[in-house]
Tab-separated table of C-alpha atoms in Angstrom:
chain	number	residue	atom	x	y	z
A	122	MET	CA	56.550	132.115	92.241
A	123	THR	CA	58.193	134.379	89.825
A	124	LYS	CA	58.590	132.520	86.491
A	125	GLU	CA	61.572	134.356	85.219
A	126	ILE	CA	63.922	137.057	86.193
A	127	GLU	CA	66.259	138.548	83.243
A	128	PHE	CA	69.447	140.600	83.043
A	129	LYS	CA	71.680	141.470	80.380
A	130	ILE	CA	75.212	139.467	80.233
A	131	PHE	CA	78.199	141.791	79.777
A	132	THR	CA	80.853	140.283	77.375
A	133	LYS	CA	84.078	142.576	77.313
A	134	ASN	CA	85.915	143.148	74.166
A	135	LYS	CA	89.347	141.289	73.851
A	136	GLY	CA	92.328	143.331	72.797
A	137	PHE	CA	93.861	146.597	73.680
A	138	LYS	CA	91.843	149.531	74.830
A	139	LEU	CA	93.070	153.239	74.620
A	140	SER	CA	92.248	154.729	78.008
A	141	VAL	CA	92.184	158.415	79.250
A	142	ASN	CA	95.030	157.673	81.617
A	143	ILE	CA	97.152	156.121	78.781
A	144	VAL	CA	96.811	159.353	76.466
A	145	VAL	CA	97.286	161.969	78.948
A	146	TYR	CA	100.145	160.308	80.758
A	147	SER	CA	101.756	159.344	77.395
A	148	LEU	CA	101.387	162.975	76.115
A	149	LEU	CA	103.071	164.320	79.471
A	150	PHE	CA	106.098	161.924	79.409
A	151	ILE	CA	106.569	162.568	75.645
A	152	GLY	CA	106.448	166.402	76.004
A	153	ILE	CA	108.811	166.342	79.101
A	154	GLY	CA	110.990	163.969	77.045
A	155	ILE	CA	111.191	166.106	73.980
A	156	ALA	CA	111.854	169.399	76.065
A	157	TYR	CA	114.552	167.392	78.018
A	158	LEU	CA	116.416	165.872	74.796
A	159	ALA	CA	116.078	169.241	72.682
A	160	ARG	CA	117.553	171.453	75.752
A	161	GLU	CA	120.532	169.009	76.962
A	162	TYR	CA	121.472	167.304	73.599
A	163	LEU	CA	120.196	169.333	70.359
A	164	GLY	CA	120.121	172.684	71.725
A	165	ASN	CA	117.188	173.491	69.757
A	166	SER	CA	114.920	175.937	71.409
A	167	THR	CA	112.107	175.438	68.876
A	168	ILE	CA	111.775	171.685	69.497
A	169	GLU	CA	112.269	172.284	73.351
A	170	ASN	CA	109.352	174.684	73.326
A	171	LEU	CA	107.292	172.090	71.228
A	172	GLY	CA	107.988	169.531	74.182
A	173	GLN	CA	106.917	172.088	76.643
A	174	GLY	CA	103.563	172.658	74.755
A	175	VAL	CA	102.853	169.166	74.453
A	176	GLY	CA	103.494	168.725	78.330
A	177	ILE	CA	101.213	171.808	79.028
A	178	LEU	CA	98.590	170.313	76.750
A	179	ALA	CA	98.794	167.147	78.779
A	180	CYS	CA	98.207	168.860	82.116
A	181	MET	CA	95.393	170.827	80.553
A	182	LEU	CA	93.663	167.743	79.595
A	183	MET	CA	94.435	166.192	83.193
A	184	ILE	CA	92.410	169.254	84.624
A	185	TYR	CA	89.701	168.778	82.102
A	186	PHE	CA	89.264	165.232	82.528
A	187	LYS	CA	89.443	165.540	86.512
A	188	ILE	CA	86.736	168.283	86.584
A	189	THR	CA	84.400	166.358	84.322
A	190	GLN	CA	85.069	162.927	85.885
A	191	ALA	CA	82.023	162.862	88.079
A	192	SER	CA	79.776	163.396	85.298
A	193	LYS	CA	80.948	161.044	82.708
A	194	ARG	CA	80.638	157.421	82.351
A	195	LYS	CA	82.933	154.700	81.525
A	196	SER	CA	82.972	153.377	77.930
A	197	LEU	CA	81.229	150.125	77.732
A	198	ASN	CA	84.115	148.178	76.119
A	199	GLY	CA	82.018	145.181	75.276
A	200	ASN	CA	78.481	144.271	74.475
A	201	LEU	CA	75.268	143.298	76.068
A	202	ASN	CA	73.731	141.123	73.370
A	203	LYS	CA	73.462	137.870	75.532
A	204	LYS	CA	70.701	137.350	78.298
A	205	LEU	CA	70.913	135.693	81.718
A	206	ARG	CA	67.570	134.011	82.885
A	207	PHE	CA	66.774	132.728	86.247
A	208	ARG	CA	63.878	130.304	86.440
A	209	THR	CA	62.541	128.011	89.309
A	210	ARG	CA	64.030	125.093	87.906
A	211	GLU	CA	66.825	126.183	85.589
A	212	ILE	CA	69.162	128.990	84.746
A	213	LEU	CA	69.791	130.056	81.153
A	214	ILE	CA	73.177	131.796	80.099
A	215	ASP	CA	72.101	133.114	76.821
A	216	ASP	CA	71.243	129.667	74.837
A	217	ILE	CA	72.846	127.430	77.422
A	218	LYS	CA	70.174	125.795	79.539
A	219	ILE	CA	71.505	124.551	83.153
A	220	GLU	CA	68.831	122.613	85.169
A	221	LEU	CA	68.980	123.371	88.860
A	222	ASN	CA	69.328	119.778	89.650
A	223	GLU	CA	72.710	120.029	88.147
A	224	ILE	CA	73.945	122.860	89.999
A	225	LYS	CA	75.769	122.338	93.604
A	226	LYS	CA	76.155	126.074	94.367
A	227	ILE	CA	74.838	129.568	93.195
A	228	GLU	CA	76.831	132.500	94.073
A	229	PHE	CA	76.534	136.331	93.284
A	230	TYR	CA	78.819	139.373	93.635
A	231	ILE	CA	76.602	142.308	93.708
A	232	ASN	CA	78.533	145.644	93.900
A	233	ASP	CA	77.587	147.675	90.815
A	234	TYR	CA	74.626	149.404	89.016
A	235	PHE	CA	74.144	151.669	86.024
A	236	ASP	CA	75.597	155.332	86.615
A	237	LYS	CA	77.129	154.448	89.859
A	238	TRP	CA	79.589	156.855	90.997
A	239	GLU	CA	83.193	155.144	91.966
A	240	SER	CA	85.764	157.187	93.842
A	241	GLN	CA	89.006	157.669	91.656
A	242	ALA	CA	92.574	157.792	92.931
A	243	PRO	CA	94.145	161.507	92.809
A	244	GLY	CA	96.102	160.467	89.572
A	245	ASP	CA	93.376	158.525	87.924
A	246	PHE	CA	91.433	160.761	85.188
A	247	ALA	CA	89.139	158.085	83.868
A	248	PRO	CA	85.272	158.625	84.157
A	249	GLY	CA	83.940	158.038	87.499
A	250	ARG	CA	80.574	156.423	86.580
A	251	THR	CA	80.089	152.893	85.907
A	252	ASN	CA	78.075	150.975	83.366
A	253	GLY	CA	76.738	148.554	85.958
A	254	THR	CA	78.428	145.619	84.598
A	255	SER	CA	80.699	144.243	87.443
A	256	ASN	CA	78.365	142.233	88.851
A	257	ILE	CA	78.989	138.423	88.826
A	258	CYS	CA	76.987	135.144	88.746
A	259	GLU	CA	79.021	132.092	89.477
A	260	LEU	CA	77.705	128.568	89.145
A	261	THR	CA	79.366	125.428	90.410
A	262	LEU	CA	78.001	122.448	89.140
A	263	ILE	CA	77.734	119.003	90.595
A	264	ASN	CA	80.431	117.731	88.072
A	265	GLY	CA	82.819	120.275	89.314
A	266	HIS	CA	82.635	122.624	86.424
A	267	LYS	CA	82.451	126.432	87.192
A	268	THR	CA	80.515	128.946	85.128
A	269	LYS	CA	81.070	132.694	85.581
A	270	VAL	CA	79.227	135.626	83.904
A	271	ASN	CA	78.957	139.435	84.454
A	272	PHE	CA	75.881	140.817	84.111
A	273	GLN	CA	74.177	144.504	84.287
A	274	LEU	CA	71.984	146.158	86.902
A	275	MET	CA	70.437	149.339	85.846
A	276	TYR	CA	69.727	150.768	89.317
A	277	GLU	CA	70.553	150.366	92.968
A	278	ASN	CA	68.692	147.297	94.563
A	279	GLU	CA	67.332	146.175	91.294
A	280	PHE	CA	68.865	142.648	92.221
A	281	LEU	CA	66.129	142.335	95.123
A	282	LYS	CA	63.615	141.428	92.304
A	283	MET	CA	65.383	138.160	92.468
A	284	ARG	CA	64.025	137.800	96.091
A	285	GLU	CA	61.485	134.799	95.221
A	286	LEU	CA	63.901	132.935	93.257
A	287	LEU	CA	66.719	133.426	95.896
A	288	LEU	CA	64.487	131.826	98.288
A	289	GLN	CA	63.803	129.098	96.036
A	290	TYR	CA	67.230	128.248	95.465
A	291	TYR	CA	68.117	128.339	99.187
A	292	SER	CA	65.267	125.902	99.689
A	293	GLU	CA	67.033	123.706	97.363
A	294	ASN	CA	70.326	124.192	99.178
A	295	LYS	CA	71.904	126.068	96.214
A	296	ILE	CA	72.445	129.106	98.513
A	297	HIS	CA	73.986	129.296	101.852
A	298	PHE	CA	71.941	131.159	104.584
A	299	LEU	CA	74.516	133.687	105.153
A	300	LYS	CA	74.743	134.418	101.510
A	301	LEU	CA	70.950	134.595	101.053
A	302	ILE	CA	70.724	137.530	103.666
A	303	GLU	CA	73.602	139.258	102.178
A	304	TYR	CA	72.056	139.152	98.714
A	305	LEU	CA	68.688	140.335	100.415
A	306	GLY	CA	70.456	143.500	102.160
A	307	ILE	CA	69.511	141.898	105.563
A	308	GLU	CA	72.381	143.131	108.096
A	309	LYS	CA	71.113	143.641	111.369
A	310	TYR	CA	70.769	140.903	113.961
A	311	GLU	CA	67.082	141.693	114.763
A	312	GLU	CA	66.417	142.015	111.161
A	313	ILE	CA	67.916	138.330	110.608
A	314	GLN	CA	65.991	136.957	113.518
A	315	GLU	CA	62.660	138.316	112.052
A	316	PHE	CA	63.574	137.075	108.596
A	317	LYS	CA	64.278	133.532	110.065
A	318	LYS	CA	60.628	133.643	111.281
A	319	THR	CA	59.126	134.201	107.822
A	320	LEU	CA	61.148	130.883	106.626
A	321	PRO	CA	59.411	127.577	106.821
A	322	PRO	CA	60.336	125.702	109.986
A	323	THR	CA	62.489	123.054	107.953
A	324	LEU	CA	64.361	125.582	105.999
A	325	ALA	CA	64.939	127.508	109.109
A	326	ILE	CA	66.632	124.867	110.792
A	327	SER	CA	68.274	122.782	108.096
A	328	ASN	CA	69.974	125.664	106.209
A	329	ALA	CA	70.175	128.592	108.326
A	330	GLY	CA	72.815	126.904	110.851
C-alpha cells in the first residue's frame, strides 16, 4: 500500500487583480469616450486624435493577446506553499491532520492540469493555458464540518497515482463506487464490470450498489 501521496495546495491571493481584459477594454472605452467628447463638445481635433490613438492601441493589443493566447499561461495569482498529503489512515491539509475515522465523505473535482489549454470566448483575451490549480478536494466530516482546498496537478492523469489510496478510502466507505470509477477514468460498461471483478467480493457487493 502506498504510504503517502502529496500535492501542492493552491491558496488564491485576496484583493483586486488587474487582468488583460480589464486593460484592453478600459483602453478601448476610454479612447472612444475621449474621441466622442472631443468631437461633440470640445471641438478639439487634437484631443479627438488622441482618443482615436488610444482606441487603435487597444485594438492592436487585442489582436496581439488573441494571437499569443494559445502559448501564454494564466498568472498564478496565489501561492503553492502548503501541502496536501493523503495517507492510508489520515489526510493532512498542511499542518492540519484529519483522521480517516473522522471523515464521512471524500470528494474530488478533477478537471485541470499544468499547461492545459482552455478554449476562450471570442471576446476574452486572457491567456489560454492554466496552472493546474482548479482541482478540488472536499472533505465532509462526521461532525458536519466541510473542508475544501484547491490543489495542483502537473500533468494529465497525474491523479491516477492516487489509485491505491482511492481504493482504500472506498473500502472504508468514504467514496461512493460511482465516484471511484469516475476518479479512475473507468467509463465503459465493460470496463466497469471487469473492474468490479478485481474488487474483493465484500466490497463489490456492499459498496458498488
